[in-house]
PDB file of C-alpha atoms in Angstrom:
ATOM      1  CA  UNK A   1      31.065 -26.301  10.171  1.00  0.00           C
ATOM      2  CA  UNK A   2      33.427 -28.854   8.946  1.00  0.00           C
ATOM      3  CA  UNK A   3      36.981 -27.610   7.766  1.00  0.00           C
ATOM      4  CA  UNK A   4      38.746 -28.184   4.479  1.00  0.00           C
ATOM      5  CA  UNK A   5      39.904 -31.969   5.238  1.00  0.00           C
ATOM      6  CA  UNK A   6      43.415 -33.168   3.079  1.00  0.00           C
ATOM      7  CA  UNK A   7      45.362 -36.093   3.983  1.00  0.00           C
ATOM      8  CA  UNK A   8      47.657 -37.613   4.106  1.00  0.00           C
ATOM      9  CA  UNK A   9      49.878 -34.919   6.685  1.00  0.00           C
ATOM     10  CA  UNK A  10      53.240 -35.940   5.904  1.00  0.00           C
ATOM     11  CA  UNK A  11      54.580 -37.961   2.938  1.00  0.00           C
ATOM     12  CA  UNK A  12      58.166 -39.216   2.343  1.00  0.00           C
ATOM     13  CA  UNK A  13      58.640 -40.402  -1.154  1.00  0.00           C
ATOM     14  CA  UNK A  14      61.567 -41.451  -3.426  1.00  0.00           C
ATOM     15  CA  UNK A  15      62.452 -39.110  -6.510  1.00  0.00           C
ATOM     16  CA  UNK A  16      61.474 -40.768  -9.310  1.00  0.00           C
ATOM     17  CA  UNK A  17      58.306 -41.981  -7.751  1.00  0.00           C
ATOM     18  CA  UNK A  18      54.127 -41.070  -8.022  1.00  0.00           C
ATOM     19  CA  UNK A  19      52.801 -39.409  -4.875  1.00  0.00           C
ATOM     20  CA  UNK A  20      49.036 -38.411  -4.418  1.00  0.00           C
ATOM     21  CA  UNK A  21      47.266 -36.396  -2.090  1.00  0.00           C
ATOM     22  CA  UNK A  22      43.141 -35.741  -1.485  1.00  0.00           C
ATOM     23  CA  UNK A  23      41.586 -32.714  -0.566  1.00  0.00           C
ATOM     24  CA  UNK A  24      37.798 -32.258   0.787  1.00  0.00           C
ATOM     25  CA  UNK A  25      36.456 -29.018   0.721  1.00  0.00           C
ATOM     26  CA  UNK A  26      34.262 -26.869   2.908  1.00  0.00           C
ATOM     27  CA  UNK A  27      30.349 -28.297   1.918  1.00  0.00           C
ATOM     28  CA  UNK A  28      28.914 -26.060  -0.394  1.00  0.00           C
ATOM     29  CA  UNK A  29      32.280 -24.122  -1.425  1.00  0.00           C
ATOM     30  CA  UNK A  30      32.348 -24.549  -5.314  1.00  0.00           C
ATOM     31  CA  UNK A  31      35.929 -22.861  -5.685  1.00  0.00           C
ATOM     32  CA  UNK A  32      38.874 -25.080  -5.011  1.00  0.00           C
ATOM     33  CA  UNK A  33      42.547 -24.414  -4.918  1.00  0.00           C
ATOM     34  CA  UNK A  34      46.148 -26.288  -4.730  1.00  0.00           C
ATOM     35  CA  UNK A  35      48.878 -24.074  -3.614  1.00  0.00           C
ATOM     36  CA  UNK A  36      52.552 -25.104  -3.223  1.00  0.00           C
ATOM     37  CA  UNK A  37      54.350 -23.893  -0.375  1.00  0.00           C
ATOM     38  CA  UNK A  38      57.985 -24.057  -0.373  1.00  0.00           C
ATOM     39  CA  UNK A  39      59.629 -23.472   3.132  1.00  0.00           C
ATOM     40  CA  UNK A  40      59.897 -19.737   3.793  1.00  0.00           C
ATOM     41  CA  UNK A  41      57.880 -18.334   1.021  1.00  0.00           C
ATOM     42  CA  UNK A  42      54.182 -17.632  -0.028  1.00  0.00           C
ATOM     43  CA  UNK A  43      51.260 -19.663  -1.208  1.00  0.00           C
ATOM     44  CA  UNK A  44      51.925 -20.477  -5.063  1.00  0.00           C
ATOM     45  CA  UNK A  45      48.792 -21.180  -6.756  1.00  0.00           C
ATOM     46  CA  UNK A  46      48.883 -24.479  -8.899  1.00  0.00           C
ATOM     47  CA  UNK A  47      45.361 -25.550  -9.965  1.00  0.00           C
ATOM     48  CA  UNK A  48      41.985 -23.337  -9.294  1.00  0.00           C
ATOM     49  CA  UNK A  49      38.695 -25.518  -9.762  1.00  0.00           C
ATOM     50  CA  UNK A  50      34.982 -24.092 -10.313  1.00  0.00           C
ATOM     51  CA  UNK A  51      33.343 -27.069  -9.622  1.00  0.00           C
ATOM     52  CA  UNK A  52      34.531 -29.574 -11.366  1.00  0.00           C
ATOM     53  CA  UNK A  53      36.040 -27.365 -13.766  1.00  0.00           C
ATOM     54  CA  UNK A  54      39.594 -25.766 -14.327  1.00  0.00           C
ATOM     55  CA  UNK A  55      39.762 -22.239 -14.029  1.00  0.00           C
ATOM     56  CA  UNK A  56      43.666 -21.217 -13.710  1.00  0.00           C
ATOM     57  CA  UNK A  57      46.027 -23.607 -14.100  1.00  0.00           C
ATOM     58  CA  UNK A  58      49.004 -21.882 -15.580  1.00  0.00           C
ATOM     59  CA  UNK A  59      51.744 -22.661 -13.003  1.00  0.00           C
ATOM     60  CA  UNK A  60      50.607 -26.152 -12.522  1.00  0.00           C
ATOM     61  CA  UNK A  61      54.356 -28.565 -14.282  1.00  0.00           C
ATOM     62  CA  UNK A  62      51.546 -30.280 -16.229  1.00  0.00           C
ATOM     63  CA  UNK A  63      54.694 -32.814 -17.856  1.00  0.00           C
ATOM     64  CA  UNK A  64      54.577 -34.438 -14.122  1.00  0.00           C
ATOM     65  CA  UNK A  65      51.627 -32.856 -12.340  1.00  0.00           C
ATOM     66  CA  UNK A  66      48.056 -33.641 -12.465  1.00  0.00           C
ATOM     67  CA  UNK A  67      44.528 -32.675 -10.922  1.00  0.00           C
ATOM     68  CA  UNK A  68      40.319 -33.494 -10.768  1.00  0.00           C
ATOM     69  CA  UNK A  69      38.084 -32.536  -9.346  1.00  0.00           C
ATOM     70  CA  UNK A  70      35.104 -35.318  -9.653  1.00  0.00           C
ATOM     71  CA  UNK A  71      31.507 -34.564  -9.168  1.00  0.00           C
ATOM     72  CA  UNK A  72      32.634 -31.197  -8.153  1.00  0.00           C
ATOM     73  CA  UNK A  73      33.318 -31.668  -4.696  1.00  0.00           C
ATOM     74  CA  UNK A  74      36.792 -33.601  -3.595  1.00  0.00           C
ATOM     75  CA  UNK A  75      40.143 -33.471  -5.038  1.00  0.00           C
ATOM     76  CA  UNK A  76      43.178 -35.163  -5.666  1.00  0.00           C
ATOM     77  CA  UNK A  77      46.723 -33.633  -6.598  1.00  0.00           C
ATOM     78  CA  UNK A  78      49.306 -36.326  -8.274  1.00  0.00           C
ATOM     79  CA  UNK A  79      52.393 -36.076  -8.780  1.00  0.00           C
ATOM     80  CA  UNK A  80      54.531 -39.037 -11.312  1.00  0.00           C
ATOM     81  CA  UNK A  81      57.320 -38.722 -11.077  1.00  0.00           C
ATOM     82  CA  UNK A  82      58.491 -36.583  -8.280  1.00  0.00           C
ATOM     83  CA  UNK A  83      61.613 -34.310  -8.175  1.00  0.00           C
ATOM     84  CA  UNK A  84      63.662 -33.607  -5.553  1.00  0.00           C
ATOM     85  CA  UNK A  85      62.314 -29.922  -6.154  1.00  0.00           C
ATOM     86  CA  UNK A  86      58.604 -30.860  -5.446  1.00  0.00           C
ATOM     87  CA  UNK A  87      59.666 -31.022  -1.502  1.00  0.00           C
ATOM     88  CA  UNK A  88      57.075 -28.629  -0.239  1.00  0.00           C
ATOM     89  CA  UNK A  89      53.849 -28.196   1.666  1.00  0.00           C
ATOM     90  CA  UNK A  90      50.674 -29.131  -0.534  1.00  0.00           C
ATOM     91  CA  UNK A  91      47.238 -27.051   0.719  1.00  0.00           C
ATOM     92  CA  UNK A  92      43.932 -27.290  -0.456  1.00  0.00           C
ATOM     93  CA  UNK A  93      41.764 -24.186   0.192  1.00  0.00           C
ATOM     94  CA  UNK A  94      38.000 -23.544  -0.502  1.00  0.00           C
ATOM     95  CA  UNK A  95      35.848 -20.554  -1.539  1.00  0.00           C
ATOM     96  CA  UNK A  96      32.824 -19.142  -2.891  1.00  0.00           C
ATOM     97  CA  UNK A  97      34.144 -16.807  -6.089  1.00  0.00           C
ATOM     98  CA  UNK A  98      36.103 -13.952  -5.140  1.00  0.00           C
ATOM     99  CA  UNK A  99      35.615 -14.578  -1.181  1.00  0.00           C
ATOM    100  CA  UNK A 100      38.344 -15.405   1.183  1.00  0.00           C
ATOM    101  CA  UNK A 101      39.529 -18.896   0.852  1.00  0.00           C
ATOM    102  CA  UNK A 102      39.656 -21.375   3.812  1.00  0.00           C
ATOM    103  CA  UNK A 103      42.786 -23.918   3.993  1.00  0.00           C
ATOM    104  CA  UNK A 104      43.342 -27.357   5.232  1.00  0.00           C
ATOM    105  CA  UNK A 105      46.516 -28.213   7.469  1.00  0.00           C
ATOM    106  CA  UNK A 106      48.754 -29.149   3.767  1.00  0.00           C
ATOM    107  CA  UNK A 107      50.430 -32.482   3.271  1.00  0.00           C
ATOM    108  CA  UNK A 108      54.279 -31.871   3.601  1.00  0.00           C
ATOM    109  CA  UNK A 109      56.017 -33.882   0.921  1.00  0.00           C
ATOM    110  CA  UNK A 110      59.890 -34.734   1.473  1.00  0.00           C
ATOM    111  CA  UNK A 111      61.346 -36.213  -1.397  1.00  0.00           C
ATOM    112  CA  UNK A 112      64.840 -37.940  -1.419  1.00  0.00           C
TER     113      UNK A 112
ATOM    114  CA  UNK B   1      56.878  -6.834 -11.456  1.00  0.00           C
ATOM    115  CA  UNK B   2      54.720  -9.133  -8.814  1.00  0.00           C
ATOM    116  CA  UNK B   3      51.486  -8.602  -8.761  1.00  0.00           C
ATOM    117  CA  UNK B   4      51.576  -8.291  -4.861  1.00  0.00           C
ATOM    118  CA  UNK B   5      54.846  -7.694  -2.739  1.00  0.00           C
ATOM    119  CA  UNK B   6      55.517  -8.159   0.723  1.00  0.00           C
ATOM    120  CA  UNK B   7      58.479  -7.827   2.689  1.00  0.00           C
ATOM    121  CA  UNK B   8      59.879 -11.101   4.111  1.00  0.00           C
ATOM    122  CA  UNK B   9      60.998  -9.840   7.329  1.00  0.00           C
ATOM    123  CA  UNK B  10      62.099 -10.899   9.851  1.00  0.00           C
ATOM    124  CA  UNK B  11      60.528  -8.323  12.031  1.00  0.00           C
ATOM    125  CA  UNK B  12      61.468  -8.545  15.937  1.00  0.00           C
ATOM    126  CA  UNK B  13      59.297  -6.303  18.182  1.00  0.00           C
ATOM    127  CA  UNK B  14      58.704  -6.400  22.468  1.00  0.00           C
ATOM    128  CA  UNK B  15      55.380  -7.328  23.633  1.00  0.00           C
ATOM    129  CA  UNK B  16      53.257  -4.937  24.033  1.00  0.00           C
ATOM    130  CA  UNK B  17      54.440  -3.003  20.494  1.00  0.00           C
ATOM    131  CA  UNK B  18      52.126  -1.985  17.602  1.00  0.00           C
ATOM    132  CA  UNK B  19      52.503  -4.039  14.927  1.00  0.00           C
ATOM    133  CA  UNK B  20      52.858  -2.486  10.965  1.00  0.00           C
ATOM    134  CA  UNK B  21      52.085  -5.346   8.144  1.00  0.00           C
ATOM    135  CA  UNK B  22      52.155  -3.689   5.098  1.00  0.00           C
ATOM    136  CA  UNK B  23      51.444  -5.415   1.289  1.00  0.00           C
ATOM    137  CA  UNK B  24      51.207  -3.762  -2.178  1.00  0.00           C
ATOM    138  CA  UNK B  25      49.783  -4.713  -5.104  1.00  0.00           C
ATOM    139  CA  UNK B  26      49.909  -3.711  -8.857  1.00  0.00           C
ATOM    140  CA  UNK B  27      46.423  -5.149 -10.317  1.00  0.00           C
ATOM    141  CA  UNK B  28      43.379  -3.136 -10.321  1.00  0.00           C
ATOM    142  CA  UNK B  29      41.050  -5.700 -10.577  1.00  0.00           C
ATOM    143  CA  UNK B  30      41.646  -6.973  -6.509  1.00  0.00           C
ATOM    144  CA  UNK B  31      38.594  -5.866  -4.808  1.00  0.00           C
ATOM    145  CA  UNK B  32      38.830  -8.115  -2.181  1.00  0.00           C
ATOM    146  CA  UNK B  33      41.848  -8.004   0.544  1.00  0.00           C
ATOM    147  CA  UNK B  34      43.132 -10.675   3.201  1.00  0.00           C
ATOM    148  CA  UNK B  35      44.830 -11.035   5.600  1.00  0.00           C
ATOM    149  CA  UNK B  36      45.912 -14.928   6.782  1.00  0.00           C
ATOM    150  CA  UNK B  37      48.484 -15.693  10.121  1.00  0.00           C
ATOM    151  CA  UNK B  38      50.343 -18.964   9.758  1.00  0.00           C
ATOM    152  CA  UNK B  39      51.714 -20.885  12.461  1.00  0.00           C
ATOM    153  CA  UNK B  40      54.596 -23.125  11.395  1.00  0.00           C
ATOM    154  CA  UNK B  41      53.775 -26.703   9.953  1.00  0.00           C
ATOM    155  CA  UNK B  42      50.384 -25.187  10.106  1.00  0.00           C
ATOM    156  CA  UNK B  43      47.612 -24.211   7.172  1.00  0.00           C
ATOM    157  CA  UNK B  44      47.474 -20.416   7.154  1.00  0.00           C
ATOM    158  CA  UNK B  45      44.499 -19.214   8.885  1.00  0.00           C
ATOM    159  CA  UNK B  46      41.821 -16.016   7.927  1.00  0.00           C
ATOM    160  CA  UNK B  47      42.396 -13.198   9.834  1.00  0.00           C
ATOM    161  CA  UNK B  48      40.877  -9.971   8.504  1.00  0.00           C
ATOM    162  CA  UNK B  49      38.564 -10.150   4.991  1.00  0.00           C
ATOM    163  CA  UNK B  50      37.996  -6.719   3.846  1.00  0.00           C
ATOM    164  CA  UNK B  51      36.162  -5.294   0.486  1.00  0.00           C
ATOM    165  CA  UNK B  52      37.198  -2.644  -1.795  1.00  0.00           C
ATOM    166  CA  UNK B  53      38.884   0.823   0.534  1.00  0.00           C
ATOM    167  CA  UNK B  54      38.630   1.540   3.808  1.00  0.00           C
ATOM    168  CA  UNK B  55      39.193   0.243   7.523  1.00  0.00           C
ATOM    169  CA  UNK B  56      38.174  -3.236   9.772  1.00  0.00           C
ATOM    170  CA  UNK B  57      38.789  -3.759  13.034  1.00  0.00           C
ATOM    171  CA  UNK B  58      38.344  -6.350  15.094  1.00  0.00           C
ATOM    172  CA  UNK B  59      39.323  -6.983  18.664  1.00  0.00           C
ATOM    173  CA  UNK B  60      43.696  -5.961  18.191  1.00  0.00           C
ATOM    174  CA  UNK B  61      43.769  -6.220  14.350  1.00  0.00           C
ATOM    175  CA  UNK B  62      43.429  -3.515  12.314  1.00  0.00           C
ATOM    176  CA  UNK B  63      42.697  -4.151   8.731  1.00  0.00           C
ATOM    177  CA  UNK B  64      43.456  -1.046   6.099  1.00  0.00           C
ATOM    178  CA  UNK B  65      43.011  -0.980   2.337  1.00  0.00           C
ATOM    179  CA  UNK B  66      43.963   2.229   0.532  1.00  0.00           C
ATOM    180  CA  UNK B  67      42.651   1.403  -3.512  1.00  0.00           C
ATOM    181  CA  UNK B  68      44.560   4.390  -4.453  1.00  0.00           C
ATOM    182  CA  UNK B  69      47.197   3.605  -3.701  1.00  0.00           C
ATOM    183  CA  UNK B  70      47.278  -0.106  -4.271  1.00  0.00           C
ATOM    184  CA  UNK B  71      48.752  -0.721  -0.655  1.00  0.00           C
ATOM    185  CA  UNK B  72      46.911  -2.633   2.498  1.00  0.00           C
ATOM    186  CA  UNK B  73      48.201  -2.888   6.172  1.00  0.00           C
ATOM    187  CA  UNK B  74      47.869  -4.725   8.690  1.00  0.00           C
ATOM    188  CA  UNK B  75      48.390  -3.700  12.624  1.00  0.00           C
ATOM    189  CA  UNK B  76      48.128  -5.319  15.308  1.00  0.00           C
ATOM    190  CA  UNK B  77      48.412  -3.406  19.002  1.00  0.00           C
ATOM    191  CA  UNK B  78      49.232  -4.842  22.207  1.00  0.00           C
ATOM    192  CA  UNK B  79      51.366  -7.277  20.721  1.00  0.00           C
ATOM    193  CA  UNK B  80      51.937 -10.857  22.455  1.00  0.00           C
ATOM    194  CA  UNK B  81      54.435 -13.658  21.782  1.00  0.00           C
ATOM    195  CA  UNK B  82      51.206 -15.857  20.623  1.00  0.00           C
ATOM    196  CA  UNK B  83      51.348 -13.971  17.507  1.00  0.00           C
ATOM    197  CA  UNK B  84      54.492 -14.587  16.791  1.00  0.00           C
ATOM    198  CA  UNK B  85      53.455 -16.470  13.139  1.00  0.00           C
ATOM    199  CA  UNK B  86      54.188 -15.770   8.720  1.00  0.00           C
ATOM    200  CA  UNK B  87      51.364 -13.242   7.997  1.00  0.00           C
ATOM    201  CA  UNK B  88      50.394 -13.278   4.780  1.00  0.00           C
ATOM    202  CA  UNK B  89      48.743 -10.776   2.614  1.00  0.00           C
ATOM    203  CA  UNK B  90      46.097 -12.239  -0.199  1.00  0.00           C
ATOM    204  CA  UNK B  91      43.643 -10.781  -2.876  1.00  0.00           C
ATOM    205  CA  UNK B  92      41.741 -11.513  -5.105  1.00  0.00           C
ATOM    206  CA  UNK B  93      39.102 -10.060  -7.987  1.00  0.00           C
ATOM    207  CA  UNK B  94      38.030 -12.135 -11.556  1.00  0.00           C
ATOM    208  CA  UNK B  95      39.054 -15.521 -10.942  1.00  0.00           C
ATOM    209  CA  UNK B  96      42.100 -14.650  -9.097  1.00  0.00           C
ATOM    210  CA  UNK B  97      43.439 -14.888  -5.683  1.00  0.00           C
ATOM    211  CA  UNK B  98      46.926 -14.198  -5.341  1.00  0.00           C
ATOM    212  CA  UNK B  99      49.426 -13.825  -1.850  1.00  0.00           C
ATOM    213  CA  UNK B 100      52.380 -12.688  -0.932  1.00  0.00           C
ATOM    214  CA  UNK B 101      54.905 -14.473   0.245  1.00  0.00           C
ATOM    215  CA  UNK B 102      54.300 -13.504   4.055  1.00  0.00           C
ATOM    216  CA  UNK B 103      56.310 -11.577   6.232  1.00  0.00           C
ATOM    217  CA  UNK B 104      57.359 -13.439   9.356  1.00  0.00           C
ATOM    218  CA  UNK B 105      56.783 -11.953  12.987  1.00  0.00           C
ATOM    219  CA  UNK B 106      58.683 -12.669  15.914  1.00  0.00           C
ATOM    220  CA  UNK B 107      57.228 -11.333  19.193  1.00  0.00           C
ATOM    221  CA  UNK B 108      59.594 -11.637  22.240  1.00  0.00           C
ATOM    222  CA  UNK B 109      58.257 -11.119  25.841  1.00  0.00           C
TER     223      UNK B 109
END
């Protein structure tokens, strides 16, 4: 079975500028997640998806942060414009409803 | 209050040493409890999945819920310097799944 695929792996971006990443999920998972990991600390939930729609997005900076999820299955997380603060690790996970969740390798954005 | 707390660590232990990962958690709603290991610049990874109370095992890991007391463990015996890693603690129940913010594990040979 296919993993959860994201690209791109590493992203180095001015402040000031748009950054997106893309997420494909585990076939058949119809829960999908982007977390922000800052170094040294937990998984912070941004966005939670039920197929194609939103089911928790309460910490996502919606003034500068944006997702979809089209046709229910892949993903893309923006970002316009980017902070010096959004310097993190991005990860996609993938679930079936209240089941463990499965994660891609993250996109680590730098931004300077 | 968090809804789940984990100590950061850093905990040091000699291979060979039994291992105590500990989380707790103030909802009541979690029924489901994980446990992910995280190798740096990696994704974290599923270790242990458990449901509502009780005990997993499987091969070294331990998995431990206690509902009562809204507190989960994790051990791991015969400890090697491969899982040296961030474990993570993560539950969910509703629409949630929620972790703590890992407690990193240095094993030294």
């Amino acid at each position: 079975e296919a993993g959860v695929a994201q690209s791109p792996r590493y992203k180095i971006i001015e402040k000031r500028q748009s950054v997106a990443f893309w997420c494909n999920p585990i076939s058949g998972h119809a829960t999908l997640y982007w977390y922000q990991q800052i170094l040294g600390q937990g998984p912070k939930l941004l966005i939670q998806f039920q197929n194609n729609g939103v089911v928790d997005d309460s910490q996502l900076p919606k003034d500068r942060f944006s997702a979809e999820r089209l046709k229910g299955v892949d993903s893309t997380l923006k970002i316009q414009p980017a902070k010096l603060e959004d310097s993190a690790v991005y990860l996609c996970a993938s679930g079936r409803m209240n089941t463990e969740a499965f994660f891609g390798q993250g996109t680590r954005l730098t931004v300077v | 209050q968090k809804e789940v707390e984990q100590d950061p660590g850093p905990l040091s232990v000699p291979e060979g040493a039994i291992v105590s990962l500990n989380c707790t958690y103030s909802n009541s709603a979690f029924q489901y409890f994980m446990w992910y290991r995280q190798y740096s610049r990696k994704g974290p990874e599923l270790l242990m999945y458990t449901y509502s109370s009780g005990n997993k095992e499987d091969g070294r890991f331990t998995a431990q819920v206690d509902k009562s007391s809204k507190y989960i463990s994790l051990f791991i015996r015969d400890s090697q310097p491969s899982d040296s890693a961030t474990y993570l603690c993560a539950m969910s129940g509703g629409d949630k799944l929620i972790f703590g913010t890992g407690t990193r594990l240095q094993v030294f040979p």
